């Protein structure tokens, strides 16, 4: 039996694609191993969203190409966003790569691998959408899984390459998602994480209206108790009263929403080709907070977009200080070739971008520290990710309902009951005993 090694870069949506390919290969003649040096087949799933992602992708391709040079006879496959974006020009740049596979063609990897000619390119219009019957091997811990409910994006943010790579939004059917979620629960998954470029507009392509509330209603009524449903990535203009009411009424949907704002100044938002009515957006977010007690709101801001003056940046700072998001991430704008924003005048100098980024993160650290301090003494639902820790049989690491995997912090849980009955994936009610800016400690007794 042949062996393969897999490298997966980029976001959680990319990770699902990687899991599909791994499932496809395992259903064929391959077995998975860790070492690319020892594998017959090496596959890398790439990312090229921003400059840092491109640099990481090219670093890995260079490394894997060298492994192939040192170990002739291997097959090297580069798949995903990087070949979809740059296409056939990559063939001459990396002649050692056997197959370039875009975001539409990776499900056919077993068929592609039967081709004999070297350096082939399989890049077609992105139309693919997986369903509950697709082979897939989870690479996350066994108690949580990402479920991609949409693919592509209909927004045309001026700085973003995703629509040109992933295509227009395609939404899965509710019954398909429901079946997959139930299959995952049967495998032991306790946290279903719904993802897409903008899940708030789920269903708009086949229904003509937003269907996320209907999907959540279906999942809420079909999944067993003590299951978490987490929502990632809703555009600000996708949140309506019905969605808010659905989240508020459910005991399974995590009171946690990731709503990337990117900026707060109307001129910058207009040049980003995003909704520029920031007043209405903040009013909607305040309604969320008022309607859903103990809600954790996460957002993302971008600094250094063309035309961002000191005064405009200071307005962002003012909103961050006054609104006090429970969770906030920040990106430094990097111009991407082929995007409208890369052609804008008044590009911000790199040193200024870096200083603004550091400023935002310093402010958010203070906000997060104050917020976490306010949680001390409160009892929160926590899912255990790891434990017991080595030589500490009563200590586990977990996440509150307000913490998504990888992007947020964790809580160290001391179990005062019989810890032998506790395991990863358990959902406990934990009393917070100590806090730092990004992590917590708590007691389960």
PDB file of C-alpha atoms in Angstrom, residues 202-370:
ATOM      1  CA  UNK A 202     -26.586  31.192   4.036  1.00  0.00           C
ATOM      2  CA  UNK A 203     -29.318  30.034   1.663  1.00  0.00           C
ATOM      3  CA  UNK A 204     -29.690  33.316  -0.180  1.00  0.00           C
ATOM      4  CA  UNK A 205     -28.492  31.714  -3.419  1.00  0.00           C
ATOM      5  CA  UNK A 206     -31.149  28.965  -3.521  1.00  0.00           C
ATOM      6  CA  UNK A 207     -33.950  30.504  -1.466  1.00  0.00           C
ATOM      7  CA  UNK A 208     -33.817  34.193  -2.265  1.00  0.00           C
ATOM      8  CA  UNK A 209     -33.742  34.941   1.458  1.00  0.00           C
ATOM      9  CA  UNK A 210     -31.444  34.289   4.406  1.00  0.00           C
ATOM     10  CA  UNK A 211     -31.940  30.792   5.799  1.00  0.00           C
ATOM     11  CA  UNK A 212     -29.491  30.683   8.721  1.00  0.00           C
ATOM     12  CA  UNK A 213     -32.239  30.999  11.339  1.00  0.00           C
ATOM     13  CA  UNK A 214     -34.094  28.062   9.756  1.00  0.00           C
ATOM     14  CA  UNK A 215     -30.901  25.995   9.735  1.00  0.00           C
ATOM     15  CA  UNK A 216     -30.234  26.779  13.388  1.00  0.00           C
ATOM     16  CA  UNK A 217     -33.821  25.911  14.287  1.00  0.00           C
ATOM     17  CA  UNK A 218     -33.431  22.530  12.556  1.00  0.00           C
ATOM     18  CA  UNK A 219     -30.115  21.784  14.277  1.00  0.00           C
ATOM     19  CA  UNK A 220     -31.391  22.959  17.643  1.00  0.00           C
ATOM     20  CA  UNK A 221     -34.291  20.512  17.471  1.00  0.00           C
ATOM     21  CA  UNK A 222     -32.378  17.536  16.058  1.00  0.00           C
ATOM     22  CA  UNK A 223     -29.068  17.526  17.941  1.00  0.00           C
ATOM     23  CA  UNK A 224     -28.930  15.981  21.424  1.00  0.00           C
ATOM     24  CA  UNK A 225     -28.688  18.027  24.589  1.00  0.00           C
ATOM     25  CA  UNK A 226     -25.189  19.022  25.728  1.00  0.00           C
ATOM     26  CA  UNK A 227     -24.152  19.746  22.148  1.00  0.00           C
ATOM     27  CA  UNK A 228     -22.640  23.107  21.269  1.00  0.00           C
ATOM     28  CA  UNK A 229     -23.395  24.874  17.987  1.00  0.00           C
ATOM     29  CA  UNK A 230     -20.906  27.659  17.241  1.00  0.00           C
ATOM     30  CA  UNK A 231     -21.272  30.268  14.485  1.00  0.00           C
ATOM     31  CA  UNK A 232     -18.233  31.770  12.782  1.00  0.00           C
ATOM     32  CA  UNK A 233     -18.100  34.711  10.394  1.00  0.00           C
ATOM     33  CA  UNK A 234     -21.294  36.704   9.952  1.00  0.00           C
ATOM     34  CA  UNK A 235     -21.191  39.955   8.008  1.00  0.00           C
ATOM     35  CA  UNK A 236     -22.683  42.856  10.001  1.00  0.00           C
ATOM     36  CA  UNK A 237     -25.540  43.378   7.530  1.00  0.00           C
ATOM     37  CA  UNK A 238     -26.671  39.738   7.746  1.00  0.00           C
ATOM     38  CA  UNK A 239     -27.871  39.894  11.345  1.00  0.00           C
ATOM     39  CA  UNK A 240     -31.633  40.372  11.669  1.00  0.00           C
ATOM     40  CA  UNK A 241     -34.191  40.073  14.463  1.00  0.00           C
ATOM     41  CA  UNK A 242     -35.167  36.502  13.603  1.00  0.00           C
ATOM     42  CA  UNK A 243     -31.567  35.327  13.823  1.00  0.00           C
ATOM     43  CA  UNK A 244     -31.097  37.142  17.132  1.00  0.00           C
ATOM     44  CA  UNK A 245     -34.275  35.584  18.555  1.00  0.00           C
ATOM     45  CA  UNK A 246     -33.236  32.106  17.389  1.00  0.00           C
ATOM     46  CA  UNK A 247     -29.844  32.367  19.082  1.00  0.00           C
ATOM     47  CA  UNK A 248     -31.328  33.827  22.261  1.00  0.00           C
ATOM     48  CA  UNK A 249     -33.910  31.035  22.582  1.00  0.00           C
ATOM     49  CA  UNK A 250     -31.458  28.153  22.153  1.00  0.00           C
ATOM     50  CA  UNK A 251     -29.514  26.375  24.880  1.00  0.00           C
ATOM     51  CA  UNK A 252     -27.247  24.706  22.304  1.00  0.00           C
ATOM     52  CA  UNK A 253     -26.126  27.700  20.227  1.00  0.00           C
ATOM     53  CA  UNK A 254     -23.065  29.276  21.838  1.00  0.00           C
ATOM     54  CA  UNK A 255     -23.649  32.857  22.898  1.00  0.00           C
ATOM     55  CA  UNK A 256     -20.667  33.855  20.799  1.00  0.00           C
ATOM     56  CA  UNK A 257     -20.659  35.619  17.445  1.00  0.00           C
ATOM     57  CA  UNK A 258     -17.753  36.510  15.177  1.00  0.00           C
ATOM     58  CA  UNK A 259     -18.776  39.628  13.230  1.00  0.00           C
ATOM     59  CA  UNK A 260     -15.805  41.148  11.339  1.00  0.00           C
ATOM     60  CA  UNK A 261     -16.227  44.934  11.010  1.00  0.00           C
ATOM     61  CA  UNK A 262     -12.807  45.615   9.408  1.00  0.00           C
ATOM     62  CA  UNK A 263     -13.188  49.361  10.007  1.00  0.00           C
ATOM     63  CA  UNK A 264     -15.542  51.980  11.451  1.00  0.00           C
ATOM     64  CA  UNK A 265     -14.957  55.072   9.313  1.00  0.00           C
ATOM     65  CA  UNK A 266     -17.571  55.576   6.540  1.00  0.00           C
ATOM     66  CA  UNK A 267     -15.012  56.693   3.937  1.00  0.00           C
ATOM     67  CA  UNK A 268     -12.742  53.693   4.530  1.00  0.00           C
ATOM     68  CA  UNK A 269     -15.707  51.299   4.564  1.00  0.00           C
ATOM     69  CA  UNK A 270     -16.953  52.830   1.321  1.00  0.00           C
ATOM     70  CA  UNK A 271     -13.529  52.360  -0.281  1.00  0.00           C
ATOM     71  CA  UNK A 272     -13.506  48.798   1.050  1.00  0.00           C
ATOM     72  CA  UNK A 273     -16.847  48.287  -0.711  1.00  0.00           C
ATOM     73  CA  UNK A 274     -18.441  47.333   2.602  1.00  0.00           C
ATOM     74  CA  UNK A 275     -21.544  48.645   4.337  1.00  0.00           C
ATOM     75  CA  UNK A 276     -20.598  52.151   5.463  1.00  0.00           C
ATOM     76  CA  UNK A 277     -23.472  52.732   7.908  1.00  0.00           C
ATOM     77  CA  UNK A 278     -21.389  52.058  10.990  1.00  0.00           C
ATOM     78  CA  UNK A 279     -23.957  53.730  13.247  1.00  0.00           C
ATOM     79  CA  UNK A 280     -26.605  51.183  12.252  1.00  0.00           C
ATOM     80  CA  UNK A 281     -24.089  48.345  12.566  1.00  0.00           C
ATOM     81  CA  UNK A 282     -23.193  49.301  16.135  1.00  0.00           C
ATOM     82  CA  UNK A 283     -26.884  49.700  16.982  1.00  0.00           C
ATOM     83  CA  UNK A 284     -27.497  46.147  15.741  1.00  0.00           C
ATOM     84  CA  UNK A 285     -24.610  44.844  17.811  1.00  0.00           C
ATOM     85  CA  UNK A 286     -25.962  46.641  20.868  1.00  0.00           C
ATOM     86  CA  UNK A 287     -29.338  45.011  20.223  1.00  0.00           C
ATOM     87  CA  UNK A 288     -27.552  41.669  20.180  1.00  0.00           C
ATOM     88  CA  UNK A 289     -25.991  42.385  23.559  1.00  0.00           C
ATOM     89  CA  UNK A 290     -29.283  43.524  25.065  1.00  0.00           C
ATOM     90  CA  UNK A 291     -31.241  40.545  23.730  1.00  0.00           C
ATOM     91  CA  UNK A 292     -28.662  37.830  24.439  1.00  0.00           C
ATOM     92  CA  UNK A 293     -27.307  38.078  27.997  1.00  0.00           C
ATOM     93  CA  UNK A 294     -23.660  37.088  28.502  1.00  0.00           C
ATOM     94  CA  UNK A 295     -22.940  37.281  24.768  1.00  0.00           C
ATOM     95  CA  UNK A 296     -19.300  37.218  23.652  1.00  0.00           C
ATOM     96  CA  UNK A 297     -18.810  39.380  20.554  1.00  0.00           C
ATOM     97  CA  UNK A 298     -15.694  38.944  18.460  1.00  0.00           C
ATOM     98  CA  UNK A 299     -14.681  41.248  15.629  1.00  0.00           C
ATOM     99  CA  UNK A 300     -11.746  41.879  13.326  1.00  0.00           C
ATOM    100  CA  UNK A 301     -10.266  45.248  12.443  1.00  0.00           C
ATOM    101  CA  UNK A 302      -7.883  46.143   9.639  1.00  0.00           C
ATOM    102  CA  UNK A 303      -5.315  48.910  10.029  1.00  0.00           C
ATOM    103  CA  UNK A 304      -3.396  50.714   7.312  1.00  0.00           C
ATOM    104  CA  UNK A 305      -5.998  50.622   4.555  1.00  0.00           C
ATOM    105  CA  UNK A 306      -5.286  53.272   1.866  1.00  0.00           C
ATOM    106  CA  UNK A 307      -6.448  56.700   2.971  1.00  0.00           C
ATOM    107  CA  UNK A 308      -6.399  55.878   6.691  1.00  0.00           C
ATOM    108  CA  UNK A 309      -5.183  59.130   8.246  1.00  0.00           C
ATOM    109  CA  UNK A 310      -4.339  59.607  11.915  1.00  0.00           C
ATOM    110  CA  UNK A 311      -7.765  61.143  12.483  1.00  0.00           C
ATOM    111  CA  UNK A 312      -9.531  58.221  10.801  1.00  0.00           C
ATOM    112  CA  UNK A 313      -7.468  55.716  12.776  1.00  0.00           C
ATOM    113  CA  UNK A 314      -8.275  57.541  16.005  1.00  0.00           C
ATOM    114  CA  UNK A 315     -11.974  57.140  15.244  1.00  0.00           C
ATOM    115  CA  UNK A 316     -11.432  53.376  15.116  1.00  0.00           C
ATOM    116  CA  UNK A 317      -9.620  53.554  18.442  1.00  0.00           C
ATOM    117  CA  UNK A 318     -12.513  55.517  19.934  1.00  0.00           C
ATOM    118  CA  UNK A 319     -15.086  52.919  18.842  1.00  0.00           C
ATOM    119  CA  UNK A 320     -12.973  50.037  20.153  1.00  0.00           C
ATOM    120  CA  UNK A 321     -12.582  51.767  23.521  1.00  0.00           C
ATOM    121  CA  UNK A 322     -16.265  52.613  23.840  1.00  0.00           C
ATOM    122  CA  UNK A 323     -17.824  49.406  22.487  1.00  0.00           C
ATOM    123  CA  UNK A 324     -15.369  47.096  24.266  1.00  0.00           C
ATOM    124  CA  UNK A 325     -15.579  43.920  22.209  1.00  0.00           C
ATOM    125  CA  UNK A 326     -15.043  40.818  24.305  1.00  0.00           C
ATOM    126  CA  UNK A 327     -12.781  39.435  21.578  1.00  0.00           C
ATOM    127  CA  UNK A 328     -10.941  41.368  18.862  1.00  0.00           C
ATOM    128  CA  UNK A 329      -8.349  40.465  16.256  1.00  0.00           C
ATOM    129  CA  UNK A 330      -6.433  42.837  14.023  1.00  0.00           C
ATOM    130  CA  UNK A 331      -4.883  42.570  10.555  1.00  0.00           C
ATOM    131  CA  UNK A 332      -2.412  44.821   8.813  1.00  0.00           C
ATOM    132  CA  UNK A 333      -3.586  45.685   5.313  1.00  0.00           C
ATOM    133  CA  UNK A 334      -1.398  44.242   2.574  1.00  0.00           C
ATOM    134  CA  UNK A 335      -2.221  45.172  -1.043  1.00  0.00           C
ATOM    135  CA  UNK A 336      -3.067  42.130  -3.171  1.00  0.00           C
ATOM    136  CA  UNK A 337      -2.476  42.239  -6.912  1.00  0.00           C
ATOM    137  CA  UNK A 338      -5.654  42.292  -8.937  1.00  0.00           C
ATOM    138  CA  UNK A 339      -7.760  43.906  -6.218  1.00  0.00           C
ATOM    139  CA  UNK A 340      -9.238  47.421  -6.569  1.00  0.00           C
ATOM    140  CA  UNK A 341      -7.726  48.486  -3.239  1.00  0.00           C
ATOM    141  CA  UNK A 342      -4.205  47.868  -4.527  1.00  0.00           C
ATOM    142  CA  UNK A 343      -4.761  50.671  -7.058  1.00  0.00           C
ATOM    143  CA  UNK A 344      -5.900  53.241  -4.493  1.00  0.00           C
ATOM    144  CA  UNK A 345      -3.759  56.260  -3.740  1.00  0.00           C
ATOM    145  CA  UNK A 346      -2.617  57.314  -0.276  1.00  0.00           C
ATOM    146  CA  UNK A 347      -1.119  53.935   0.653  1.00  0.00           C
ATOM    147  CA  UNK A 348      -0.040  53.930   4.309  1.00  0.00           C
ATOM    148  CA  UNK A 349       3.638  53.422   5.142  1.00  0.00           C
ATOM    149  CA  UNK A 350       4.572  50.067   6.668  1.00  0.00           C
ATOM    150  CA  UNK A 351       6.013  51.631   9.833  1.00  0.00           C
ATOM    151  CA  UNK A 352       2.743  53.454  10.475  1.00  0.00           C
ATOM    152  CA  UNK A 353       0.737  50.274   9.873  1.00  0.00           C
ATOM    153  CA  UNK A 354       2.845  48.397  12.399  1.00  0.00           C
ATOM    154  CA  UNK A 355       2.522  51.149  15.000  1.00  0.00           C
ATOM    155  CA  UNK A 356      -1.250  51.250  14.578  1.00  0.00           C
ATOM    156  CA  UNK A 357      -1.485  47.480  14.866  1.00  0.00           C
ATOM    157  CA  UNK A 358       0.502  47.525  18.108  1.00  0.00           C
ATOM    158  CA  UNK A 359      -1.683  50.342  19.414  1.00  0.00           C
ATOM    159  CA  UNK A 360      -4.909  48.429  18.724  1.00  0.00           C
ATOM    160  CA  UNK A 361      -3.622  45.231  20.317  1.00  0.00           C
ATOM    161  CA  UNK A 362      -2.425  47.117  23.404  1.00  0.00           C
ATOM    162  CA  UNK A 363      -5.850  48.722  23.821  1.00  0.00           C
ATOM    163  CA  UNK A 364      -7.639  45.409  23.307  1.00  0.00           C
ATOM    164  CA  UNK A 365      -5.398  43.663  25.822  1.00  0.00           C
ATOM    165  CA  UNK A 366      -6.540  46.152  28.475  1.00  0.00           C
ATOM    166  CA  UNK A 367     -10.199  45.669  27.480  1.00  0.00           C
ATOM    167  CA  UNK A 368      -9.840  41.875  27.522  1.00  0.00           C
ATOM    168  CA  UNK A 369      -8.082  41.978  30.883  1.00  0.00           C
ATOM    169  CA  UNK A 370     -10.879  44.071  32.408  1.00  0.00           C
TER     170      UNK A 370
END
